[in-house]
Amino acid sequence: MFNDEYNRFNNLIMTVPVTSNREYPLHINVGTIPAEDGGEIHGWAEIEQAKCLDLNARYARKIATVDDDVMERITEMLRGGGLMRLSMRIERLY
């Protein structure tokens, strides 16, 4: 089943949390991200904590969006670390 077909049947999204702790090799510096509320987010993406969340069940909302360069580094780390199948693709939802 391809991603588009799969996504029609659920509201799951793969997420990578951001932390202020940079002392771990799988953390990627996301720099400064402008937040939707006008603030800023600083930190490191925790690749080892990647997980899928149901957007409806968690009442999720967009807080911020990383730039394309950071998204590419996160994607490559997920693929290189065996955390994601090579046939999967990551797309921006917002």
Short mmCIF file of C-alpha atoms in Angstrom, two decimals:
data_model
loop_
_atom_site.label_atom_id
_atom_site.label_comp_id
_atom_site.label_asym_id
_atom_site.label_seq_id
_atom_site.Cartn_x
_atom_site.Cartn_y
_atom_site.Cartn_z
CA MET A 1 0.00 0.00 0.00
CA PHE A 2 1.37 3.43 -0.93
CA ASN A 3 1.45 6.38 1.47
CA ASP A 4 -1.46 8.21 -0.21
CA GLU A 5 -3.68 5.14 -0.01
CA TYR A 6 -2.68 4.49 3.60
CA ASN A 7 -3.28 8.09 4.64
CA ARG A 8 -6.87 8.01 3.39
CA PHE A 9 -7.71 5.47 6.11
CA ASN A 10 -6.11 7.06 9.16
CA ASN A 11 -4.79 10.26 10.69
CA LEU A 12 -1.34 9.03 11.72
CA ILE A 13 1.69 11.24 11.36
CA MET A 14 5.33 10.47 12.11
CA THR A 15 6.72 12.95 14.60
CA VAL A 16 10.15 13.70 16.03
CA PRO A 17 10.11 15.63 19.33
CA VAL A 18 12.43 18.56 20.00
CA THR A 19 14.47 18.75 23.22
CA SER A 20 16.86 21.24 24.80
CA ASN A 21 19.41 18.43 25.44
CA ARG A 22 22.06 18.18 22.73
CA GLU A 23 24.28 15.56 24.36
CA TYR A 24 23.15 12.57 22.29
CA PRO A 25 24.58 11.50 18.89
CA LEU A 26 21.14 11.05 17.30
CA HIS A 27 20.04 14.62 18.05
CA ILE A 28 19.97 17.10 15.16
CA ASN A 29 20.18 20.83 15.81
CA VAL A 30 17.01 22.44 14.46
CA GLY A 31 18.33 25.96 15.04
CA THR A 32 15.74 28.64 15.72
CA ILE A 33 12.24 27.86 14.47
CA PRO A 34 9.60 30.61 14.41
CA ALA A 35 6.55 29.33 16.32
CA GLU A 36 2.95 29.86 15.23
CA ASP A 37 2.28 31.95 18.36
CA GLY A 38 5.04 34.44 17.51
CA GLY A 39 7.66 32.90 19.82
CA GLU A 40 10.68 30.81 18.91
CA ILE A 41 11.68 27.21 19.44
CA HIS A 42 15.35 26.31 19.98
CA GLY A 43 16.62 22.77 20.34
CA TRP A 44 17.53 19.42 18.89
CA ALA A 45 15.34 16.84 17.16
CA GLU A 46 15.37 13.54 19.07
CA ILE A 47 15.63 11.04 16.22
CA GLU A 48 15.61 8.06 18.59
CA GLN A 49 12.17 9.19 19.87
CA ALA A 50 10.42 9.17 16.46
CA LYS A 51 6.86 7.87 16.74
CA CYS A 52 3.51 7.89 15.03
CA LEU A 53 0.63 9.82 16.55
CA ASP A 54 -3.06 9.89 15.69
CA LEU A 55 -3.78 13.55 15.00
CA ASN A 56 -7.45 13.32 15.98
CA ALA A 57 -6.95 11.30 19.17
CA ARG A 58 -4.25 13.69 20.43
CA TYR A 59 -6.04 16.90 19.40
CA ALA A 60 -2.77 17.83 17.71
CA ARG A 61 -2.05 21.26 16.36
CA LYS A 62 0.83 22.73 14.42
CA ILE A 63 3.34 24.58 16.59
CA ALA A 64 6.15 25.24 14.11
CA THR A 65 7.75 23.96 10.89
CA VAL A 66 11.45 23.21 10.36
CA ASP A 67 13.15 24.40 7.18
CA ASP A 68 13.85 22.07 4.25
CA ASP A 69 17.53 21.55 5.17
CA VAL A 70 16.67 20.38 8.70
CA MET A 71 13.84 18.17 7.36
CA GLU A 72 16.29 16.53 4.94
CA ARG A 73 18.83 15.85 7.72
CA ILE A 74 16.11 14.35 9.93
CA THR A 75 14.87 12.16 7.05
CA GLU A 76 18.39 10.93 6.27
CA MET A 77 19.07 10.13 9.93
CA LEU A 78 15.80 8.18 10.18
CA ARG A 79 16.63 6.21 7.05
CA GLY A 80 20.30 5.69 7.96
CA GLY A 81 19.48 4.57 11.49
CA GLY A 82 17.11 1.90 10.25
CA LEU A 83 14.17 3.69 11.84
CA MET A 84 12.37 4.09 8.53
CA ARG A 85 11.93 1.86 5.47
CA LEU A 86 13.57 3.21 2.32
CA SER A 87 10.24 2.97 0.48
CA MET A 88 8.63 5.45 2.88
CA ARG A 89 8.63 9.13 2.11
CA ILE A 90 8.25 12.10 4.41
CA GLU A 91 6.01 14.96 3.37
CA ARG A 92 5.02 18.19 5.01
CA LEU A 93 1.40 18.21 6.10
CA TYR A 94 1.18 21.93 6.74
#
